């Protein structure tokens, strides 16, 4: 911890461009070789493209077990559908927090044939005692997300956790996450309190932000020190960032594709169950 109690940037990571699903171009920020995980976060992808060839294949039917997937859309529309009868369309500004728990089989497909598709997918781990919980969805529409815009030139959407007496609509998540979407006009500063118990990151998706002595530019993910206050300044351009924090779980992580468990035996069981229609 620093003497000022202000977060500093420990490390910065540029994502790795790759593809997932049926040929969807993504930028992998967590979950690749550079940063396999940041407990409790297992994966963080940005997908941004206005070329349908890079997203139209979507993510056809696939299983999950043992963790949570969080989809947050900035632009475009995504249809989701699963084997439990849930379906819906994610619109710009909406979020879906899906606790896969003991398992779901679902698809995530673009609900558009052209135009910009832009969003994020985060994977949040579950502790051993919750991995085989019943699946649960929290589908949140844009107007359900409170916005802190009391400071001139600063707008903060509170998707999960607490910020400035606002509480995000996502509830009852084991890792007590904070998920904020922060936009600053040029020459503005914003301050965010983060519990020191939480691991945390900031991803700049537009412009550039100054944090302490570090500049975090568009496309960079910053791992932050566990201090109480995150201070950021936008400088000469308007800038936007996602800030995510969560309680670390501290258990062994064994992952295989869409399954994240504690042991290899549990992974073998997950594969067997998916192959035999038991998810
Ligand atoms: Mn999925």
Short mmCIF file of C-alpha atoms and ligand atoms in Angstrom, two decimals:
data_model
loop_
_atom_site.label_atom_id
_atom_site.label_comp_id
_atom_site.label_asym_id
_atom_site.label_seq_id
_atom_site.Cartn_x
_atom_site.Cartn_y
_atom_site.Cartn_z
CA UNK A 1 0.00 0.00 0.00
CA UNK A 2 1.22 3.51 -0.75
CA UNK A 3 1.49 6.27 1.84
CA UNK A 4 -1.28 8.32 0.25
CA UNK A 5 -3.83 5.48 0.17
CA UNK A 6 -4.18 6.14 -3.54
CA UNK A 7 -4.02 3.19 -5.90
CA UNK A 8 -0.95 2.93 -8.07
CA UNK A 9 -0.53 0.94 -11.27
CA UNK A 10 1.38 -2.27 -10.53
CA UNK A 11 1.44 -3.57 -14.07
CA UNK A 12 -0.09 -2.83 -17.48
CA UNK A 13 -1.15 -5.38 -20.05
CA UNK A 14 -2.11 -4.96 -23.68
CA UNK A 15 -4.63 -7.56 -24.72
CA UNK A 16 -3.95 -10.29 -27.21
CA UNK A 17 -6.09 -10.35 -30.34
CA UNK A 18 -7.45 -13.82 -30.96
CA UNK A 19 -10.74 -15.48 -31.84
CA UNK A 20 -13.22 -17.50 -29.83
CA UNK A 21 -16.62 -19.08 -30.40
CA UNK A 22 -17.31 -19.45 -34.13
CA UNK A 23 -14.66 -16.99 -35.31
CA UNK A 24 -15.49 -13.96 -33.17
CA UNK A 25 -12.55 -11.54 -33.04
CA UNK A 26 -11.76 -10.68 -29.44
CA UNK A 27 -9.03 -9.00 -27.46
CA UNK A 28 -8.15 -11.19 -24.47
CA UNK A 29 -7.01 -9.16 -21.48
CA UNK A 30 -7.28 -11.76 -18.72
CA UNK A 31 -7.12 -15.49 -19.41
CA UNK A 32 -4.24 -15.45 -21.89
CA UNK A 33 -0.55 -16.17 -21.43
CA UNK A 34 0.27 -12.69 -20.10
CA UNK A 35 -2.27 -12.78 -17.29
CA UNK A 36 -3.90 -16.21 -16.83
CA UNK A 37 -6.07 -14.90 -14.00
CA UNK A 38 -6.43 -12.19 -11.37
CA UNK A 39 -8.26 -13.94 -8.54
CA UNK A 40 -11.30 -14.09 -8.63
CA UNK A 41 -11.30 -13.09 -12.32
CA UNK A 42 -10.55 -15.83 -14.83
CA UNK A 43 -11.08 -14.11 -18.15
CA UNK A 44 -11.76 -10.64 -19.50
CA UNK A 45 -12.36 -10.12 -23.21
CA UNK A 46 -13.23 -7.04 -25.23
CA UNK A 47 -15.00 -7.57 -28.52
CA UNK A 48 -15.21 -4.58 -30.85
CA UNK A 49 -15.81 -4.69 -34.57
CA UNK A 50 -17.98 -3.14 -37.24
CA UNK A 51 -17.08 -5.92 -39.66
CA UNK A 52 -19.79 -8.62 -39.48
CA UNK A 53 -17.26 -11.25 -40.65
CA UNK A 54 -15.55 -10.76 -37.29
CA UNK A 55 -18.62 -11.38 -35.11
CA UNK A 56 -21.49 -12.93 -37.09
CA UNK A 57 -20.50 -16.51 -36.13
CA UNK A 58 -21.22 -15.70 -32.50
CA UNK A 59 -20.91 -18.27 -29.74
CA UNK A 60 -23.10 -21.24 -30.69
CA UNK A 61 -24.29 -23.71 -28.08
CA UNK A 62 -21.69 -24.46 -25.39
CA UNK A 63 -21.71 -25.47 -21.72
CA UNK A 64 -20.36 -23.76 -18.60
CA UNK A 65 -19.79 -25.03 -15.06
CA UNK A 66 -18.21 -23.71 -11.90
CA UNK A 67 -18.13 -19.92 -12.37
CA UNK A 68 -20.02 -16.85 -13.61
CA UNK A 69 -20.03 -15.11 -16.99
CA UNK A 70 -20.74 -11.39 -17.17
CA UNK A 71 -21.58 -9.73 -20.47
CA UNK A 72 -21.70 -5.94 -20.71
CA UNK A 73 -22.66 -4.34 -24.00
CA UNK A 74 -21.60 -0.89 -25.21
CA UNK A 75 -22.96 -1.20 -28.76
CA UNK A 76 -24.88 -3.78 -30.75
CA UNK A 77 -27.27 -6.49 -29.68
CA UNK A 78 -26.65 -10.04 -28.55
CA UNK A 79 -29.24 -12.81 -28.24
CA UNK A 80 -28.80 -15.46 -25.56
CA UNK A 81 -30.72 -18.69 -25.16
CA UNK A 82 -30.17 -21.75 -22.95
CA UNK A 83 -31.34 -25.28 -22.21
CA UNK A 84 -33.32 -24.11 -19.14
CA UNK A 85 -35.77 -22.06 -21.21
CA UNK A 86 -34.14 -18.68 -20.58
CA UNK A 87 -33.71 -16.31 -23.49
CA UNK A 88 -33.36 -12.62 -24.11
CA UNK A 89 -31.61 -9.88 -26.00
CA UNK A 90 -28.79 -7.84 -24.56
CA UNK A 91 -28.95 -4.23 -25.75
CA UNK A 92 -26.39 -1.42 -25.54
CA UNK A 93 -25.83 -0.49 -21.89
CA UNK A 94 -27.29 -3.74 -20.55
CA UNK A 95 -25.56 -6.40 -18.52
CA UNK A 96 -26.11 -10.09 -17.97
CA UNK A 97 -24.60 -11.69 -14.89
CA UNK A 98 -24.99 -15.42 -15.33
CA UNK A 99 -24.09 -17.74 -12.48
CA UNK A 100 -23.50 -20.96 -14.39
CA UNK A 101 -23.06 -22.94 -11.16
CA UNK A 102 -23.54 -26.67 -11.76
CA UNK A 103 -24.14 -26.06 -15.41
CA UNK A 104 -25.96 -24.56 -18.29
CA UNK A 105 -25.79 -25.10 -22.05
CA UNK A 106 -26.28 -21.83 -23.89
CA UNK A 107 -25.63 -19.79 -27.01
CA UNK A 108 -24.68 -16.13 -27.40
CA UNK A 109 -25.36 -14.87 -30.92
CA UNK A 110 -25.30 -11.41 -32.54
CA UNK A 111 -28.80 -10.04 -33.08
CA UNK A 112 -27.64 -7.94 -36.05
CA UNK A 113 -26.08 -8.49 -39.44
CA UNK A 114 -24.12 -5.25 -39.68
CA UNK A 115 -23.00 -2.29 -37.62
CA UNK A 116 -20.82 -1.98 -34.56
CA UNK A 117 -20.69 -4.75 -31.96
CA UNK A 118 -18.83 -3.69 -28.81
CA UNK A 119 -18.81 -5.20 -25.37
CA UNK A 120 -16.99 -7.14 -22.71
CA UNK A 121 -17.15 -10.59 -21.22
CA UNK A 122 -15.79 -11.22 -17.74
CA UNK A 123 -15.52 -14.61 -16.01
CA UNK A 124 -15.78 -14.55 -12.24
CA UNK A 125 -14.80 -17.62 -10.27
CA UNK A 126 -16.98 -19.30 -7.66
CA UNK A 127 -15.60 -20.83 -4.45
CA UNK A 128 -15.70 -24.61 -4.09
CA UNK A 129 -18.86 -24.50 -1.95
CA UNK A 130 -20.79 -22.60 -4.68
CA UNK A 131 -19.52 -24.25 -7.86
CA UNK A 132 -22.42 -26.70 -8.07
CA UNK A 133 -25.12 -24.17 -7.16
CA UNK A 134 -28.29 -23.81 -9.24
CA UNK A 135 -27.80 -21.64 -12.35
CA UNK A 136 -29.02 -18.07 -11.95
CA UNK A 137 -29.44 -15.11 -14.29
CA UNK A 138 -29.45 -11.43 -13.56
CA UNK A 139 -30.54 -9.66 -16.74
CA UNK A 140 -30.22 -5.95 -16.21
CA UNK A 141 -31.61 -3.35 -18.61
CA UNK A 142 -29.77 -0.02 -19.11
CA UNK A 143 -32.31 2.00 -17.11
CA UNK A 144 -31.82 -0.22 -14.04
CA UNK A 145 -28.18 0.84 -13.72
CA UNK A 146 -27.76 3.94 -11.49
CA UNK A 147 -25.49 6.72 -12.73
CA UNK A 148 -23.38 9.01 -10.58
CA UNK A 149 -23.15 12.23 -12.60
CA UNK A 150 -23.02 14.78 -9.79
CA UNK A 151 -19.46 15.82 -10.64
CA UNK A 152 -19.18 17.99 -13.76
CA UNK A 153 -17.86 16.05 -16.73
CA UNK A 154 -17.86 12.70 -14.91
CA UNK A 155 -20.40 9.93 -15.35
CA UNK A 156 -20.13 6.61 -13.50
CA UNK A 157 -22.52 3.73 -14.15
CA UNK A 158 -22.73 1.48 -11.11
CA UNK A 159 -23.30 -2.03 -12.44
CA UNK A 160 -22.29 -3.95 -9.32
CA UNK A 161 -21.19 -2.90 -5.84
CA UNK A 162 -21.37 0.48 -4.12
CA UNK A 163 -20.20 3.88 -5.25
CA UNK A 164 -21.08 7.27 -3.73
CA UNK A 165 -24.26 6.03 -2.01
CA UNK A 166 -25.39 4.25 -5.17
CA UNK A 167 -25.71 0.48 -5.30
CA UNK A 168 -25.58 -1.51 -8.51
CA UNK A 169 -28.47 -3.84 -9.42
CA UNK A 170 -26.39 -7.05 -9.32
CA UNK A 171 -26.98 -8.80 -6.00
CA UNK A 172 -25.81 -11.78 -3.93
CA UNK A 173 -22.52 -12.55 -5.63
CA UNK A 174 -19.99 -14.41 -3.45
CA UNK A 175 -17.00 -12.31 -4.48
CA UNK A 176 -18.80 -9.00 -3.62
CA UNK A 177 -17.81 -7.45 -6.96
CA UNK A 178 -17.52 -3.81 -7.93
CA UNK A 179 -18.15 -3.16 -11.63
CA UNK A 180 -18.15 0.44 -12.84
CA UNK A 181 -18.24 2.04 -16.29
CA UNK A 182 -16.60 5.45 -15.95
CA UNK A 183 -16.58 8.28 -18.51
CA UNK A 184 -14.69 11.54 -18.09
CA UNK A 185 -14.75 14.56 -20.32
CA UNK A 186 -11.32 16.04 -21.03
CA UNK A 187 -9.59 17.71 -18.10
CA UNK A 188 -11.68 15.94 -15.46
CA UNK A 189 -10.89 13.77 -12.49
CA UNK A 190 -12.81 11.03 -10.73
CA UNK A 191 -12.38 9.25 -7.43
CA UNK A 192 -13.57 5.74 -6.62
CA UNK A 193 -13.36 3.98 -3.25
CA UNK A 194 -12.51 0.28 -3.44
CA UNK A 195 -12.47 -2.12 -0.46
CA UNK A 196 -8.82 -2.97 0.32
CA UNK A 197 -9.82 -6.63 0.54
CA UNK A 198 -10.50 -6.65 -3.21
CA UNK A 199 -8.20 -7.31 -6.13
CA UNK A 200 -8.84 -4.69 -8.79
CA UNK A 201 -8.18 -3.63 -12.35
CA UNK A 202 -8.94 -0.77 -14.69
CA UNK A 203 -9.36 -1.19 -18.43
CA UNK A 204 -9.22 2.00 -20.51
CA UNK A 205 -11.43 1.58 -23.58
CA UNK A 206 -11.34 5.15 -24.85
CA UNK A 207 -8.85 8.02 -24.53
CA UNK A 208 -6.21 7.81 -21.80
CA UNK A 209 -6.22 8.11 -18.01
CA UNK A 210 -3.55 9.27 -15.61
CA UNK A 211 -3.33 7.24 -12.39
CA UNK A 212 -0.55 8.41 -10.08
CA UNK A 213 2.62 8.48 -12.19
CA UNK A 214 1.20 6.13 -14.84
CA UNK A 215 -0.70 6.79 -18.03
CA UNK A 216 -3.14 4.07 -19.00
CA UNK A 217 -4.00 4.37 -22.65
CA UNK A 218 -6.88 2.98 -24.65
CA UNK A 219 -6.47 -0.78 -24.97
CA UNK A 220 -4.45 -1.17 -21.77
CA UNK A 221 -5.48 -3.03 -18.65
CA UNK A 222 -3.94 -1.79 -15.40
CA UNK A 223 -3.60 -3.97 -12.33
CA UNK A 224 -3.92 -1.65 -9.34
CA UNK A 225 -2.47 -1.71 -5.83
CA UNK A 226 -4.87 -2.59 -2.98
CA UNK A 227 -5.23 0.96 -1.67
CA UNK A 228 -8.46 2.64 -0.67
CA UNK A 229 -8.88 5.27 -3.38
CA UNK A 230 -8.60 5.14 -7.14
CA UNK A 231 -7.93 8.62 -8.54
CA UNK A 232 -7.93 9.17 -12.28
CA UNK A 233 -7.55 12.16 -14.58
CA UNK A 234 -8.47 12.41 -18.23
CA UNK A 235 -6.05 15.11 -19.43
CA UNK A 236 -6.44 16.34 -23.01
CA UNK A 237 -9.10 13.94 -24.24
CA UNK A 238 -12.37 12.50 -23.04
CA UNK A 239 -11.77 9.00 -21.72
CA UNK A 240 -13.65 5.93 -20.55
CA UNK A 241 -12.75 2.91 -18.47
CA UNK A 242 -14.18 -0.17 -16.85
CA UNK A 243 -13.18 -0.66 -13.21
CA UNK A 244 -13.62 -4.14 -11.75
CA UNK A 245 -12.81 -5.40 -8.25
CA UNK A 246 -13.61 -8.57 -6.33
CA UNK A 247 -12.72 -10.61 -3.27
CA UNK A 248 -10.04 -13.19 -4.06
CA UNK A 249 -11.06 -16.81 -3.46
CA UNK A 250 -7.62 -18.35 -2.88
CA UNK A 251 -8.47 -21.89 -3.98
CA UNK A 252 -6.83 -24.11 -6.63
CA UNK A 253 -8.06 -23.32 -10.15
CA UNK A 254 -8.30 -26.13 -12.70
CA UNK A 255 -9.78 -24.93 -15.98
CA UNK A 256 -10.60 -26.64 -19.22
CA UNK A 257 -12.39 -24.60 -21.88
CA UNK A 258 -15.78 -23.59 -20.50
CA UNK A 259 -15.33 -25.40 -17.16
CA UNK A 260 -13.52 -24.04 -14.11
CA UNK A 261 -13.28 -26.33 -11.09
CA UNK A 262 -10.90 -27.06 -8.18
CA UNK A 263 -9.62 -30.50 -9.24
CA UNK A 264 -8.90 -32.50 -12.41
CA UNK A 265 -11.43 -35.08 -11.26
CA UNK A 266 -14.15 -32.42 -11.20
CA UNK A 267 -13.12 -31.31 -14.70
CA UNK A 268 -13.39 -34.90 -15.99
CA UNK A 269 -16.87 -35.10 -14.46
CA UNK A 270 -17.87 -31.80 -16.11
CA UNK A 271 -16.72 -33.05 -19.53
CA UNK A 272 -18.57 -36.35 -19.02
CA UNK A 273 -21.75 -34.56 -17.92
CA UNK A 274 -21.65 -32.18 -20.91
CA UNK A 275 -21.09 -35.06 -23.35
CA UNK A 276 -23.97 -37.03 -21.84
CA UNK A 277 -26.59 -34.32 -21.69
CA UNK A 278 -26.31 -33.92 -17.94
CA UNK A 279 -25.62 -30.18 -18.07
MN1 LIG B 1 -20.94 -18.64 -22.74
#
